[in-house]
Amino acid sequence: MQDMILLKLGEIVLKGLNRRYFEQKLVANVKRRLTGCGRFDVKCVQSTVYVEPRGDDCDVDAAFEAMKTVFGVISLTRAAACEKTPEAIAALAKDYLREAMLSARSFKVESKRSDKSFPMTSIELSQYVGGELAEAFPDTAVDVHSPELTVHLEVRDWAAYVHSAPVQGAGGMPVGSNGSAVSLLSGGIDSPVSTWMIAKRGVRIIPVHFFSFPYTSELAKEKVLSLAQQLTPWCGRLIVEIVPFTHIQEEIRDRCPEEYFTLIMRRFMMRISQRIADYNGCKALVTGENLGQVASQTMEAMYSTESVVTLPVLRPLIGFDKEEIVTLARRLGTFETSILPYEDCCTVFTPRHPKTHPSLAEVEAAEAALDVDALVEEAFAGIERVRLDVKR
């Protein structure tokens, strides 16, 4: 008897003629995530991905943990397979779920039968296996309404499967199935969460961080790389683009009215991010902006900053309150890193009285003293690229 893993598809099952495309993306992502866990056979049939070890040296525990962060999977469970006879299924259930049956005070059996040639209906199979289990484990009562343990049986085309309750998967769509985007990644709480949310929609992410040494320290850069590393189990391999931003901020400080510092800085971030997106074939920009949270996130301010780009700007956190964002950050494990006291470039040269409701004409006039194109190209030419992979 060998453990395997069953992955249940989420909203992929709602797709039409292009469903196979999404399934292939998911299978490819699953195979990549299994690297380092041993050799597995992976196939997708009837809205389920089957992950089956090819030898005793496979680390099924590690594989199962890895599968919890694969977008496109709505639930997953460890299971065992047998031939499609009622006797074989009952014997496997007694053996495979022995410890669970002994520790539970009550149980019930649920069956699904996609192979309609099987001689029993789903109800009949549940009744038969339930009777066998009740006889084998007399101290575990049958309770069809609120059991401690639910025994799941699935009769499919080439085998039958036994497993206990599935656990929740990552949901969403397979990474890479909905294109790619550049995500502005600061050292704060919001941007890692917004990056994760867009990756969940099947988008491959290129994180961009703006670094203003010596105003921000190497520790601040390492903090952002640590955040990106924490996102790799969900997003897959990442190449973080670290943009030298010191000269731009100094030029803004020296040549522009103070109340517009942050807005003009954000406009440069958007321009450079689009330059990176164009270079990498990305079709959108992603920010962690949240309406009204800070002075640069009023409607007028966001309009003035996105007016310098032509790509769509995705803001998945736009309607969240801070507590909702913090809850997600804690779930992802990024919160404790985000609150480390290493400032990022957004805190450099912060105006005492920032403009909160600017007109676009005002911002453009304040920015007119700068050689925008030259500064963007200088920053783009100096980018440092750091490749991060999923830790095994």
JSON list of C-alpha atoms in Angstrom, two decimals, residues 3 24 208 280:
[
{"chain": "A", "resi": 3, "resn": "ASP", "atom": "CA", "xyz": [0.41, 6.82, -0.24]},
{"chain": "A", "resi": 24, "resn": "GLN", "atom": "CA", "xyz": [-1.55, 21.70, -18.44]},
{"chain": "A", "resi": 208, "resn": "VAL", "atom": "CA", "xyz": [10.38, 45.43, -8.48]},
{"chain": "A", "resi": 280, "resn": "ASN", "atom": "CA", "xyz": [9.78, 41.44, -19.99]}
]
